[in-house]
Amino acid sequence: MDTLFSNVTLVTMDEAMHVWYAAFLGVTDGKISYIGKTAPKDKPQQIINGEGMVLMPGLINCHTHL
């Protein structure tokens, strides 16, 4: 795992749009490799403390005119 974001408020894109508080998200080779409410067993190369921050999917090409 390259990077682990710890203690973030994680906005998911599942059907129920769940929000996880104090969650962990791991990234390996630019792709999400871990999501959990506890830290993974594998040690990441970098840990980013996301306390007080929100991590959510990117809104790609969401420009529109109504």
Short mmCIF file of C-alpha atoms in Angstrom, two decimals:
data_model
loop_
_atom_site.label_atom_id
_atom_site.label_comp_id
_atom_site.label_asym_id
_atom_site.label_seq_id
_atom_site.Cartn_x
_atom_site.Cartn_y
_atom_site.Cartn_z
CA MET A 1 0.00 0.00 0.00
CA ASP A 2 1.41 3.34 -1.05
CA THR A 3 -0.76 5.78 0.93
CA LEU A 4 -3.21 5.39 3.80
CA PHE A 5 -5.68 8.14 4.65
CA SER A 6 -6.59 7.73 8.32
CA ASN A 7 -9.39 9.14 10.47
CA VAL A 8 -11.28 10.61 7.50
CA THR A 9 -14.98 11.11 7.03
CA LEU A 10 -15.50 8.88 4.00
CA VAL A 11 -18.39 9.52 1.60
CA THR A 12 -19.17 6.29 -0.26
CA MET A 13 -20.92 5.83 -3.56
CA ASP A 14 -22.84 2.71 -2.58
CA GLU A 15 -26.60 2.52 -3.13
CA ALA A 16 -27.39 3.89 0.34
CA MET A 17 -24.74 6.65 0.12
CA HIS A 18 -23.28 5.67 3.49
CA VAL A 19 -20.92 8.02 5.30
CA TRP A 20 -18.20 6.44 7.43
CA TYR A 21 -16.63 8.45 10.25
CA ALA A 22 -13.03 7.93 11.40
CA ALA A 23 -12.47 5.58 8.45
CA PHE A 24 -9.35 4.38 6.66
CA LEU A 25 -8.74 4.36 2.90
CA GLY A 26 -5.66 2.84 1.29
CA VAL A 27 -4.28 3.54 -2.17
CA THR A 28 -1.96 1.26 -4.14
CA ASP A 29 -0.66 2.23 -7.59
CA GLY A 30 -3.21 5.04 -7.84
CA LYS A 31 -6.22 2.83 -7.10
CA ILE A 32 -8.26 2.30 -3.94
CA SER A 33 -7.02 -0.92 -2.36
CA TYR A 34 -8.51 -0.75 1.14
CA ILE A 35 -11.56 0.74 2.84
CA GLY A 36 -12.34 -0.02 6.45
CA LYS A 37 -13.28 1.19 9.89
CA THR A 38 -10.03 -0.20 11.31
CA ALA A 39 -6.46 0.28 10.12
CA PRO A 40 -5.13 -2.39 7.72
CA LYS A 41 -2.53 -4.88 8.92
CA ASP A 42 -0.07 -3.98 6.14
CA LYS A 43 1.99 -0.88 6.80
CA PRO A 44 1.69 1.81 4.12
CA GLN A 45 4.60 3.84 2.77
CA GLN A 46 2.85 7.10 3.71
CA ILE A 47 0.09 7.91 6.21
CA ILE A 48 -2.00 11.05 5.83
CA ASN A 49 -4.00 12.05 8.90
CA GLY A 50 -7.38 13.19 7.64
CA GLU A 51 -8.89 14.10 10.99
CA GLY A 52 -11.56 16.76 10.44
CA MET A 53 -11.48 16.24 6.65
CA VAL A 54 -13.86 14.63 4.16
CA LEU A 55 -12.73 12.16 1.50
CA MET A 56 -15.16 11.66 -1.37
CA PRO A 57 -15.10 10.45 -4.98
CA GLY A 58 -14.07 12.97 -7.59
CA LEU A 59 -16.82 14.57 -9.60
CA ILE A 60 -15.44 14.02 -13.07
CA ASN A 61 -16.91 15.98 -15.97
CA CYS A 62 -19.91 17.18 -13.96
CA HIS A 63 -20.25 20.50 -15.83
CA THR A 64 -23.79 21.12 -17.08
CA HIS A 65 -26.16 23.89 -18.13
CA LEU A 66 -29.78 23.78 -16.97
#
